[in-house]
Each structure stands twice: as structure tokens, then as C-alpha cells.
Coordinates of C-alpha atoms in Angstrom, one line a residue:
M1 CA -4.9 -5.4 10.8
I2 CA -7.4 -7.9 12.6
D3 CA -6.5 -9.7 9.3
R4 CA -2.6 -9.6 9.7
K5 CA -3.3 -10.6 13.8
A6 CA -5.2 -13.6 13.2
L7 CA -2.8 -14.7 10.3
F8 CA 0.3 -14.4 12.7
Q9 CA -1.1 -16.4 15.6
D10 CA -2.2 -19.4 13.3
A11 CA 1.3 -18.7 12.3
Q12 CA 2.6 -19.0 15.4
K13 CA 0.1 -22.1 16.3
L14 CA 1.6 -24.2 12.9
K15 CA 5.1 -23.6 14.5
I16 CA 6.2 -21.2 11.1
I17 CA 9.6 -20.4 11.6
A18 CA 11.1 -17.8 9.0
P19 CA 14.9 -19.9 8.7
D20 CA 18.0 -17.6 9.7
A21 CA 19.6 -18.2 6.1
Y22 CA 16.3 -16.6 4.2
V23 CA 17.0 -13.3 6.5
A24 CA 20.2 -13.5 5.5
A25 CA 19.3 -13.6 1.6
V26 CA 16.3 -11.7 1.7
L27 CA 19.2 -8.8 3.3
M28 CA 21.7 -9.1 0.7
Q29 CA 19.0 -8.8 -2.0
I30 CA 18.0 -5.6 -0.8
P31 CA 19.3 -3.0 -3.2
A32 CA 19.7 0.3 -0.8
F33 CA 21.7 -2.1 1.4
Q34 CA 24.2 -2.6 -1.2
Q35 CA 27.5 -1.0 -1.9
D36 CA 29.3 -1.6 -5.4
G37 CA 26.5 -4.5 -5.9
K38 CA 27.1 -6.0 -2.7
F39 CA 25.5 -6.0 0.9
S40 CA 27.1 -4.1 3.4
P41 CA 27.0 -4.2 7.2
Q42 CA 27.7 -0.7 7.2
R43 CA 25.2 0.7 4.4
Y44 CA 22.8 -1.6 6.3
E45 CA 22.9 0.0 9.6
A46 CA 23.0 3.0 8.7
V47 CA 20.3 3.0 6.5
L48 CA 18.0 1.6 8.9
R49 CA 20.1 4.0 11.6
Q50 CA 18.8 7.1 9.4
N51 CA 15.0 6.1 9.6
N52 CA 15.1 5.4 13.3
R53 CA 15.1 1.3 13.2
T54 CA 17.3 -0.6 14.5
P55 CA 18.6 -4.8 12.6
A56 CA 16.6 -6.1 15.8
Q57 CA 14.0 -4.7 14.7
F58 CA 14.0 -4.9 10.8
E59 CA 14.9 -8.8 11.2
S60 CA 11.9 -9.2 13.1
E61 CA 9.8 -8.0 10.7
L62 CA 11.3 -9.8 7.8
R63 CA 10.9 -13.3 10.1
Q64 CA 6.9 -12.1 10.9
S65 CA 6.7 -11.4 6.6
F66 CA 7.9 -14.7 6.0
M67 CA 5.1 -16.5 8.7
L68 CA 2.4 -14.4 6.9
E69 CA 3.6 -15.3 3.8
T70 CA 3.9 -19.1 4.7
V71 CA 0.4 -19.6 6.1
T72 CA -1.5 -17.6 3.2
S73 CA 0.6 -19.1 0.3
P74 CA -1.9 -22.2 -0.1
A75 CA -4.6 -20.2 -0.5
S76 CA -2.6 -18.2 -3.7
L77 CA -1.7 -21.3 -5.3
A78 CA -5.0 -22.9 -4.7
A79 CA -6.3 -20.4 -6.8
F80 CA -5.1 -21.1 -10.8
P81 CA -7.9 -20.9 -13.3
S82 CA -8.5 -23.9 -15.6
A83 CA -6.9 -23.3 -19.2
T84 CA -11.0 -23.6 -20.5
S85 CA -12.3 -21.1 -18.1
L86 CA -9.1 -18.7 -19.3
N87 CA -10.4 -19.5 -23.4
Q88 CA -13.8 -18.8 -22.7
I89 CA -13.5 -15.2 -20.6
A90 CA -10.7 -14.3 -23.7
R91 CA -12.8 -15.4 -26.2
L92 CA -15.9 -12.8 -24.2
V93 CA -13.4 -9.8 -23.8
A94 CA -12.1 -10.0 -27.1
Q95 CA -15.2 -10.2 -29.1
Q96 CA -16.4 -6.6 -30.8
R97 CA -19.7 -5.6 -31.9
E98 CA -20.6 -3.7 -35.6
I99 CA -23.1 -1.1 -34.5
S100 CA -24.9 1.7 -36.0
W101 CA -27.0 4.6 -34.0
V102 CA -29.3 7.2 -33.9
D103 CA -29.2 10.7 -31.9
L104 CA -32.5 11.8 -30.4
P105 CA -31.8 15.7 -29.0
A106 CA -32.5 17.3 -26.2
S107 CA -33.9 19.7 -28.9
T108 CA -37.1 17.4 -29.6
V109 CA -38.4 17.0 -26.4
I110 CA -37.8 20.9 -25.4
A111 CA -41.0 22.4 -26.1
Q112 CA -42.9 19.4 -24.3
I113 CA -41.7 20.5 -20.4
K114 CA -43.5 22.4 -18.2
L115 CA -42.2 23.4 -15.1
K116 CA -44.9 24.4 -12.7
P117 CA -44.5 27.4 -10.3
D118 CA -44.8 25.5 -7.5
D119 CA -42.4 22.6 -8.8
I120 CA -39.3 24.7 -7.6
V121 CA -40.9 25.6 -4.3
K122 CA -41.5 21.9 -3.4
Y123 CA -38.0 20.7 -4.5
Y124 CA -36.3 22.9 -2.5
A125 CA -38.4 22.7 0.6
N126 CA -38.0 18.5 0.1
N127 CA -34.2 18.6 -0.8
K128 CA -33.2 21.1 1.8
S129 CA -30.3 19.4 2.6
A130 CA -29.0 19.2 -0.4
F131 CA -28.1 23.4 0.2
T132 CA -27.3 23.3 3.7
E133 CA -23.6 24.8 4.1
P134 CA -21.9 23.7 7.3
E135 CA -19.9 26.1 9.1
Q136 CA -17.2 27.1 7.5
L137 CA -13.9 29.7 8.9
R138 CA -10.5 31.0 7.9
A139 CA -7.8 31.3 10.5
E140 CA -4.3 32.4 10.5
Y141 CA -1.3 30.0 12.2
L142 CA 2.1 29.7 13.0
V143 CA 3.9 26.7 12.7
L144 CA 7.2 26.2 15.2
D145 CA 9.3 23.2 13.3
R146 CA 11.8 21.2 15.1
A147 CA 13.7 19.5 11.5
N148 CA 13.6 23.6 10.4
V149 CA 15.5 24.9 13.6
A150 CA 17.9 21.9 12.9
A151 CA 18.5 22.8 9.4
S152 CA 19.0 26.1 10.6
M153 CA 21.9 24.9 12.6
T154 CA 25.6 25.3 11.4
V155 CA 28.1 22.5 11.5
S156 CA 32.0 23.5 11.5
D157 CA 34.3 20.5 10.2
D158 CA 36.0 20.5 13.8
D159 CA 32.6 20.2 15.2
I160 CA 32.2 17.2 12.5
S161 CA 35.3 15.5 13.2
K162 CA 35.2 15.6 17.4
Y163 CA 31.4 14.1 17.0
Y164 CA 33.2 11.2 15.0
A165 CA 36.3 11.1 16.9
S166 CA 33.9 10.6 20.4
H167 CA 31.0 8.5 18.6
K168 CA 32.9 6.0 16.7
A169 CA 31.4 3.0 18.1
E170 CA 28.1 4.6 16.1
F171 CA 29.9 4.4 12.9
G172 CA 31.6 0.5 13.7
L173 CA 31.3 -2.4 10.9
P174 CA 30.9 -5.2 13.0
E175 CA 32.9 -8.4 12.6
Q176 CA 30.9 -10.6 9.4
R177 CA 31.2 -14.5 9.0
S178 CA 30.7 -16.5 6.1
A179 CA 30.0 -19.9 6.7
S180 CA 28.6 -23.0 5.2
H181 CA 26.2 -25.4 6.7
I182 CA 24.7 -29.3 6.1
L183 CA 21.7 -29.3 7.8
I184 CA 19.7 -32.7 8.6
A185 CA 15.8 -31.0 9.5
V186 CA 14.2 -32.3 12.7
E187 CA 11.2 -30.8 14.2
K188 CA 11.8 -29.1 17.8
N189 CA 9.2 -31.8 19.7
S190 CA 10.3 -35.1 17.8
D191 CA 10.6 -37.8 20.4
A192 CA 13.4 -38.8 21.1
A193 CA 14.3 -42.1 18.9
T194 CA 13.3 -39.6 15.5
R195 CA 16.6 -36.7 16.9
A196 CA 19.0 -39.6 17.9
K197 CA 19.0 -40.9 14.2
A198 CA 18.6 -37.3 12.6
R199 CA 21.9 -36.7 14.7
A200 CA 23.4 -40.4 14.1
K201 CA 23.4 -39.3 10.6
A202 CA 24.8 -35.4 11.0
N203 CA 27.7 -37.1 12.9
E204 CA 28.0 -39.5 10.0
L205 CA 28.5 -36.5 7.6
F206 CA 30.9 -34.3 10.3
K207 CA 33.3 -37.6 10.0
T208 CA 33.2 -37.9 6.5
V209 CA 34.0 -33.6 4.9
K210 CA 36.2 -33.7 8.2
K211 CA 38.4 -36.6 6.6
S212 CA 37.3 -35.3 3.4
P213 CA 37.0 -31.8 3.7
E214 CA 36.7 -31.7 -0.2
R215 CA 33.0 -33.1 -0.4
F216 CA 31.5 -30.5 1.7
A217 CA 30.0 -28.9 -1.1
E218 CA 28.8 -32.0 -2.9
L219 CA 27.1 -33.5 0.3
A220 CA 25.7 -30.1 0.8
R221 CA 24.2 -30.5 -2.5
S222 CA 22.9 -33.5 -2.1
Q223 CA 22.2 -34.7 1.9
S224 CA 21.3 -30.8 3.0
Q225 CA 17.4 -30.4 3.7
D226 CA 17.6 -26.7 3.8
P227 CA 16.9 -27.1 0.1
G228 CA 18.1 -22.2 0.1
S229 CA 21.9 -23.1 0.8
A230 CA 21.8 -26.4 -0.5
A231 CA 21.3 -25.1 -4.4
Q232 CA 24.6 -22.9 -3.4
D233 CA 26.9 -25.9 -2.0
G234 CA 25.7 -25.2 1.3
H235 CA 26.8 -21.5 1.6
L236 CA 24.7 -18.7 3.9
G237 CA 26.8 -15.9 2.8
S238 CA 28.0 -13.2 5.5
F239 CA 26.4 -12.5 8.6
G240 CA 27.0 -10.5 12.0
R241 CA 26.7 -11.8 15.3
G242 CA 22.9 -12.3 16.9
M243 CA 21.8 -12.7 12.8
M244 CA 21.7 -16.8 13.8
V245 CA 20.3 -18.8 16.3
K246 CA 22.1 -18.2 19.5
S247 CA 23.9 -22.4 18.6
F248 CA 24.4 -21.5 15.6
D249 CA 25.9 -18.6 16.1
D250 CA 27.5 -19.1 18.9
A251 CA 29.7 -22.4 17.0
V252 CA 30.2 -20.4 14.0
F253 CA 31.7 -17.3 16.1
S254 CA 33.9 -19.7 18.1
M255 CA 35.5 -21.2 15.3
Q256 CA 38.8 -20.4 12.9
P257 CA 38.8 -20.5 9.4
N258 CA 38.0 -23.3 7.1
E259 CA 37.7 -25.4 10.7
I260 CA 34.2 -27.8 10.7
R261 CA 32.6 -28.2 13.5
G262 CA 29.4 -30.7 14.1
P263 CA 27.0 -31.7 14.7
V264 CA 25.4 -28.6 16.3
E265 CA 21.5 -28.7 17.6
S266 CA 19.4 -25.8 16.8
D267 CA 15.1 -25.5 16.7
F268 CA 15.4 -27.0 13.0
G269 CA 17.5 -29.9 13.7
Y270 CA 21.6 -30.5 13.2
H271 CA 24.0 -28.8 11.4
V272 CA 27.5 -29.1 10.2
I273 CA 29.4 -26.3 10.1
R274 CA 32.2 -25.0 7.9
L275 CA 33.6 -21.5 8.6
D276 CA 34.2 -20.0 5.6
G277 CA 36.0 -16.5 6.1
I278 CA 36.6 -13.6 8.6
Q279 CA 35.6 -10.0 7.9
A280 CA 37.2 -8.2 11.3
A281 CA 35.4 -5.6 12.6
Q282 CA 36.4 -2.2 11.4
T283 CA 34.9 1.8 11.6
A284 CA 33.7 3.7 8.6
P285 CA 35.6 5.9 7.4
L286 CA 34.7 9.9 7.9
S287 CA 33.9 10.2 4.2
D288 CA 31.3 7.8 4.0
V289 CA 29.4 8.6 7.3
R290 CA 29.6 12.8 7.2
V291 CA 26.1 13.1 5.9
A292 CA 25.3 11.4 9.2
V293 CA 27.3 12.7 11.3
I294 CA 26.3 16.1 10.7
D295 CA 22.6 15.4 11.2
A296 CA 23.1 14.0 13.9
L297 CA 24.5 16.6 15.4
R298 CA 22.2 19.0 14.1
K299 CA 19.4 17.3 15.9
Q300 CA 21.4 16.9 19.1
R301 CA 22.3 21.0 19.0
A302 CA 18.5 21.6 18.1
Q303 CA 17.0 19.8 20.5
K304 CA 17.7 21.6 23.1
I305 CA 16.9 25.1 21.0
F306 CA 13.2 23.9 20.0
A307 CA 12.3 23.0 23.8
D308 CA 13.3 26.6 24.8
L309 CA 11.4 27.9 22.2
A310 CA 8.8 25.4 22.2
D311 CA 8.0 26.8 26.0
N312 CA 8.5 30.5 24.7
F313 CA 6.3 30.2 22.0
G314 CA 3.8 28.3 24.1
N315 CA 3.8 31.4 26.6
L316 CA 3.3 33.5 24.1
V317 CA 0.6 32.7 21.9
Y318 CA -1.0 32.5 25.6
E319 CA 0.2 35.7 27.4
N320 CA -0.9 37.4 23.8
A321 CA -4.4 35.8 23.3
D322 CA -5.6 38.5 21.0
S323 CA -2.5 38.4 18.3
L324 CA 0.0 35.8 17.3
Q325 CA 2.5 38.2 16.1
P326 CA 4.5 38.8 19.2
A327 CA 5.1 34.9 19.0
A328 CA 6.4 35.6 15.1
A329 CA 8.4 38.3 15.9
A330 CA 9.8 36.2 19.1
T331 CA 10.6 33.4 16.8
K332 CA 10.7 34.4 13.7
L333 CA 8.3 33.0 12.3
T334 CA 6.1 33.8 9.5
I335 CA 2.2 33.8 10.2
Q336 CA 0.3 32.1 7.6
Q337 CA -3.6 32.0 6.5
S338 CA -5.7 29.0 5.8
G339 CA -8.5 28.5 3.1
W340 CA -11.6 28.1 4.4
M341 CA -12.5 25.1 5.5
T342 CA -15.2 23.4 7.5
S343 CA -14.8 20.7 10.4
K344 CA -15.1 17.9 8.5
N345 CA -12.8 18.9 5.8
A346 CA -9.4 20.9 6.2
S347 CA -6.2 20.9 4.9
S348 CA -2.8 20.7 6.6
P349 CA -1.7 21.7 9.7
F350 CA -5.4 21.3 10.3
N351 CA -5.9 17.8 9.2
H352 CA -4.9 17.4 13.0
P353 CA -8.0 16.7 14.9
G354 CA -7.1 18.2 18.2
L355 CA -6.0 21.7 15.9
L356 CA -9.1 21.5 14.4
A357 CA -11.5 20.8 17.0
A358 CA -9.5 23.9 19.0
V359 CA -9.9 26.4 16.4
F360 CA -13.7 25.4 15.9
N361 CA -14.2 25.7 19.6
S362 CA -17.0 27.8 19.8
E363 CA -15.1 29.8 22.5
S364 CA -11.9 30.6 19.3
V365 CA -15.2 31.4 16.9
K366 CA -16.8 33.8 19.3
S367 CA -13.5 35.8 20.9
K368 CA -11.0 35.3 17.8
Q369 CA -7.7 34.5 20.5
N370 CA -5.0 32.0 19.6
T371 CA -5.2 28.5 20.8
E372 CA -2.9 27.1 22.3
A373 CA 0.6 26.1 20.7
I374 CA -0.3 22.4 20.0
E375 CA 1.6 19.2 18.8
V376 CA 0.6 17.8 15.3
Q377 CA 3.0 15.7 14.9
P378 CA 6.2 14.7 16.7
G379 CA 8.6 18.1 16.8
V380 CA 6.0 20.2 15.0
L381 CA 3.8 22.6 17.3
V382 CA 1.1 24.5 15.6
A383 CA -0.5 27.7 17.4
A384 CA -3.7 29.1 15.4
R385 CA -6.7 31.8 15.2
V386 CA -9.9 31.8 14.0
I387 CA -10.3 35.8 11.4
E388 CA -13.2 34.9 9.4
H389 CA -16.2 32.7 10.5
R390 CA -19.5 31.5 8.0
P391 CA -22.0 29.8 10.6
A392 CA -23.8 26.5 9.0
R393 CA -27.0 28.0 6.6
V394 CA -29.2 26.6 4.4
R395 CA -28.8 28.9 1.4
P396 CA -32.1 30.9 0.4
L397 CA -34.5 29.8 -2.4
A398 CA -33.3 33.1 -4.3
E399 CA -29.8 32.2 -4.7
V400 CA -30.1 28.6 -5.5
K401 CA -33.7 29.1 -7.9
P402 CA -31.7 28.8 -11.2
A403 CA -29.8 25.9 -10.2
I404 CA -33.2 23.6 -8.9
E405 CA -34.9 24.8 -12.5
A406 CA -32.4 23.8 -14.7
R407 CA -31.9 20.5 -12.9
L408 CA -35.9 19.9 -12.4
R409 CA -35.6 20.9 -16.8
E410 CA -32.9 18.1 -17.0
E411 CA -34.2 15.8 -15.6
Q412 CA -37.7 16.0 -16.9
S413 CA -36.2 16.0 -20.7
A414 CA -34.3 12.4 -19.9
R415 CA -37.9 10.8 -18.9
L416 CA -39.2 12.3 -21.9
L417 CA -36.3 10.9 -24.1
A418 CA -36.1 7.3 -22.4
G419 CA -39.6 7.3 -23.4
Q420 CA -39.9 8.6 -26.6
G421 CA -36.3 6.1 -27.1
A422 CA -37.8 3.5 -25.7
M423 CA -40.9 3.6 -28.0
M424 CA -38.9 3.6 -31.3
I425 CA -36.4 0.2 -30.2
Q426 CA -40.0 -1.7 -29.9
S427 CA -41.0 -0.5 -33.6
L428 CA -37.5 -0.8 -34.1
V429 CA -37.5 -4.6 -32.6
K430 CA -40.8 -5.5 -34.8
G431 CA -39.2 -4.1 -37.6
N432 CA -39.9 -0.8 -38.4
E433 CA -36.5 0.6 -39.5
A434 CA -38.0 2.7 -42.4
G435 CA -37.1 6.8 -42.2
Q436 CA -34.4 5.9 -39.7
S437 CA -31.2 7.5 -40.6
W438 CA -28.6 5.4 -38.9
S439 CA -24.7 5.8 -38.7
A440 CA -22.1 4.2 -40.1
F441 CA -21.5 1.1 -39.0
Q442 CA -18.8 0.7 -36.4
I443 CA -16.5 -2.2 -34.9
V444 CA -16.0 -1.4 -31.1
G445 CA -15.1 -3.4 -28.3
R446 CA -15.4 -3.4 -24.8
Q447 CA -12.4 -0.8 -23.6
P448 CA -14.3 2.8 -23.7
S449 CA -13.8 4.7 -26.9
A450 CA -14.3 8.2 -28.7
M451 CA -17.6 6.4 -29.9
L452 CA -18.9 5.1 -26.7
D453 CA -17.6 5.5 -23.0
A454 CA -17.3 2.6 -20.4
T455 CA -20.9 3.2 -19.3
E456 CA -22.3 3.1 -22.8
A457 CA -19.8 0.0 -24.0
K458 CA -21.1 -1.9 -20.9
A459 CA -24.6 -1.3 -22.1
V460 CA -23.9 -2.4 -26.0
F461 CA -22.7 -5.5 -25.1
R462 CA -25.1 -6.2 -22.3
V463 CA -27.1 -6.8 -25.1
A464 CA -28.1 -10.3 -25.8
A465 CA -27.1 -11.0 -29.6
E466 CA -28.5 -14.2 -30.5
K467 CA -31.3 -12.8 -32.3
L468 CA -30.2 -10.1 -34.5
P469 CA -29.8 -7.1 -35.5
A470 CA -30.7 -6.1 -31.5
Y471 CA -31.4 -2.8 -29.7
T472 CA -30.1 -0.5 -27.3
G473 CA -30.5 2.9 -25.8
F474 CA -28.8 5.1 -23.3
M475 CA -28.7 8.8 -22.1
R476 CA -25.8 10.6 -23.5
P477 CA -23.5 13.0 -21.1
D478 CA -24.7 15.7 -24.2
G479 CA -28.3 15.3 -22.7
S480 CA -29.2 13.9 -26.4
Y481 CA -30.4 9.9 -26.3
R482 CA -28.9 7.6 -28.5
I483 CA -30.4 4.4 -29.9
V484 CA -27.5 1.9 -30.9
R485 CA -28.4 -1.0 -33.3
I486 CA -26.2 -3.9 -33.5
S487 CA -25.5 -5.7 -36.5
R488 CA -23.3 -8.6 -36.6
V489 CA -20.6 -10.0 -33.7
L490 CA -17.0 -10.7 -34.4
D491 CA -15.5 -13.3 -32.2
A492 CA -11.9 -12.8 -31.7
P493 CA -9.6 -14.8 -34.7
G494 CA -7.1 -15.5 -32.1
L495 CA -6.3 -15.1 -28.8
D496 CA -3.7 -12.7 -27.9
S497 CA -1.2 -14.2 -24.9
R498 CA -0.9 -10.5 -23.7
L499 CA -4.3 -11.0 -23.3
L500 CA -4.6 -14.5 -22.0
S501 CA -2.3 -13.3 -18.8
S502 CA -4.0 -10.2 -17.8
I503 CA -7.1 -12.1 -17.9
E504 CA -5.3 -15.1 -16.0
A505 CA -4.2 -12.5 -13.7
G506 CA -7.5 -10.6 -12.8
V507 CA -9.4 -13.9 -12.5
M508 CA -6.4 -15.2 -10.0
Q509 CA -6.7 -12.4 -8.1
A510 CA -10.3 -12.0 -7.2
Q511 CA -10.0 -16.1 -6.6
Q512 CA -7.7 -15.4 -4.1
Q513 CA -9.3 -12.9 -3.1
A514 CA -12.4 -15.0 -1.9
D515 CA -10.1 -18.2 -0.8
M516 CA -8.1 -15.2 1.0
Q517 CA -11.6 -14.3 2.8
A518 CA -13.0 -17.4 3.5
M519 CA -9.3 -19.0 4.8
L520 CA -9.7 -15.6 7.3
A521 CA -13.2 -16.8 8.4
L522 CA -12.1 -20.4 9.6
V523 CA -8.5 -19.1 11.2
K524 CA -10.6 -16.3 13.3
A525 CA -13.4 -19.5 14.2
G526 CA -10.6 -21.5 15.0
Q527 CA -10.6 -24.0 12.5
K528 CA -8.6 -25.7 10.8
V529 CA -7.5 -25.0 7.0
K530 CA -6.9 -27.0 3.9
I531 CA -7.4 -25.8 1.0
Q532 CA -7.8 -28.9 -2.3
P533 CA -5.9 -27.1 -5.1
N534 CA -7.7 -29.6 -7.5
A535 CA -11.2 -28.6 -6.1
I536 CA -10.2 -25.1 -8.6
E537 CA -10.3 -27.0 -12.0
G538 CA -13.8 -27.0 -11.5
R539 CA -14.8 -24.1 -11.0

């Protein structure tokens, strides 16, 4: 959150602004807003309405995203690893090794394991925190949910028709206009001479296309300084009132089809605008918005019913403090029971801090009386009562003695095997391999396999292989100790393009993260950020 805020402030200082054409283009590409493969303003507004959002809010978020992407893109662009680095990394990643091994089973040291009577007592005394059980409890509870109340509401066809008729404005599709433009860009704070020069150029273009309208597309491609729309012959697509900057918006919505107007001044410079078409405002048919109407009716009716239910629910759990049954009977709710929980670990709905604190309150535990009705999320009330309680305790030695003994035997076995393995490796390095029963040779890579898990594979590839055979050893999950002999190193015959792509993505991500952290530090310190892409090549 802090990083995002710092970057956003930096974007504002740099006067980065999301063009209206960018917002319009993004909206048209979002599948959720499309109908029959095309952007539908009606569907756009309906989807946002269902998610309690407005077009203004959503478009503001798009503009902020553009600003953040723009201010962070230099760091992303800088993080391109060199081809030489990629090939070196790829060769190491693709390397294989020929290995064989000898396993030392735990049974070879069982006779050497000696536990003194007080070893278990000492371990218990020194590690009591490991055997401490926190306070725990179980509770019964009731959930009053407005969404469930709304879902139970019945709505007739007549109700639907009446609501639709009296709320048509909510389901209206506002007028849409499609336009094209040629932009002569100029910064908002430019001096008068620069602005006058830009305006003069825009005026010349306006006169040309006014005289020869058929040249609009050609001049948009060659002269417009809005790259996004220039590639589309100047087309901006369809948009509603308020989606563009005010001066541009006012001009477009006062024009007639095929009319050309200019120069129109905005924060981006001077526009020559052509109105391509008008789609009149219309009301969405009931069949298209029936689900939304039903949802709105249910929510509307549930609002008052839920308010009354909530008041009654709260009173009943308070007035009948020793039982949830009266509240359950009055609201037709089912009393539910939780599993065992602690004050640090509880599942829904007890993962709400207020409710969890209420059930673990000393008075609630002692009296086993109802908590008050607590709103755990908007429109969801929960009341609970403790039904079983376990105070915090240290498990007695007798209860944990078998586990401690097994743990100590395992630790002693691992130490003995590791010591035995280390001595064998020292002997092997000196060339004393006689009498060893090595497994068959196997070719392994860095990836985990049936022969080596991830930790074991790392151990095998961590060994320097300048002098072969080389040796390493490690404990295995079954309690044995494995000594591995590395007899050959096999370089990959060719580098797979997919591997290179994967490595490039990983390296770029790591470099981008490092660059971003450095840039954020500078942004927060108020310093000017400058990233030199050519500096990355030497990494």
C-alpha cells in the first residue's frame, strides 16, 4: 500500500495522465462488458451495478493503473538479461550428473544409541513451550444473514413489471457517440509561442480536412500525435458523455454526424474532431435486466425485514442470556456448533476479531452466556455461546514421554550416522573404495525425481565437480544416511528454447524486483529516478 501510494504521488509529480482514448480502448477489450463480441455500454453499467461500482469509479481506477504502469515501466524495461548470461545459466540448469550411492540404514547404529534416564526429563524441562496447549473452547452460534433473507423473498411477475416501469432510468442506455480525431500534442504548461505554433498546425489540418473530408484518415495516420488512435485512422470508437476530457466531450456532443470541428483545445493539445455517428439513448428491454430487477426487489424488501429481524435477534440473545434457542425459534435459524478453537486460530465466523474476543472473554467462558449479536461483515450478525472450555496447560511428562524418547533416539541416530558417513567420505576421497556396494549408475538432473527429492538434488549439484569422483552425503526421510558418488558431469547437448524462455522470465523477474525496490527507495526519498538499460548488460 505504501509502495503504491509513493508511486502514485510520483506519477502525479511527473504529470502522467491516462488519455481518454486509452480508457475507452481498455473498456472495449474487457470480455465481461461485451455482448455478441462487442462492447455493450448497457452490459458495462449492469456489471458494475451488480458489483456496487459506478463507471466513474471504475474508469478512475483504470487511469490510476495506467499512471502506475507508466511510472514503473522504466524499471521493467531495464531488466533484460544478456544472451551470454542466459546461455551460461541455461547450461548450468540443464547440466546432468551420473551418480551411484550407498545407504547406511538406521539399524547400523541402533546398538550405539544410549539414552540416560534423565535425558527425557531434561528435554522436557528445557522445551516446555513445545508441550504447551493454549486455551481452547467450542461454541454454539446463530448466523442472521441479510443475503439469506433476500434470497427467501418471493417476487411475482407483476412486481417485476411494476419495478421496471418505475425505474426505467436505472436501466437506460445513455447516448453513445463515435468519433475520430487528429491530435497535435502540446504540454499543458508550454509557453505561449509553443502553444500558438501547435494551434496553427492544427488549424491548417482542420482547413485541409474541412475542404477534403476524404483525407481525414490519411492525415490522422501521418500527422496525429496520438499513437493509439493514429494507427486506427484516428478512430476513438464509441463512448458516452463524460468519458472524455470536458472540452473534447462538449465538442463531440454538440456536433452532427460527419461534421468536422477544430482546433479544440484540451490538456493534451489541439484536436481536429470528426463525429462519425450517434447511437441514441435507449432503455434496455425487461428480458435483458430481469435478473437485476429481481435482485433489486429482493434487496429492497429484505432491507426493512432484516432491520426488524436484527433488532429482535439482538434483543432475544440479550434477554435470554443462557440459551440461543429462543432466538433460533423466533428467526427460524439453526443453531450450529464450532470445532475446538484458540484465540489465535479460528475458522469462520469466529475469525472475526470482535466475535473471537467476545467468546474468549473471561465472563463468557465462566458464565457460558450468549455474546451480543456482532456484525462480522455487512449484513451478517452472529451471536455465540461457549459450550466447552479447556484452559491453557502444559501437557504432563507422562503424556509426552513416548514422543520425547522417539525424538531423542532419532536425533542421536542422525548424529551417529552423519559421523559414520563423514568418515566414510573421507576414506573414499583418499581412494579407498574397496568393499563398497554401490548402486547402479543413474543420470540425474536438478529437478526432483523418484531417486532424489529437491533437497537431495541440491546437495548433489552443490558439490564441486572439478575432480571426479566426488562425494557427498545426507540424511534421508526414512532415517538412513546416503553417501552419493558423482562420477560424471554431462553438459546439455543443446539448449531448449522453452528452457531459455523460462530462465529469461525468471531472471527478468528477479532483476525487475531488485530494480523496483531500488526505484521505490529513491521515490520515497524524493529523488529523481533514472534507469539506464545499457547498464544491465554488464551484470
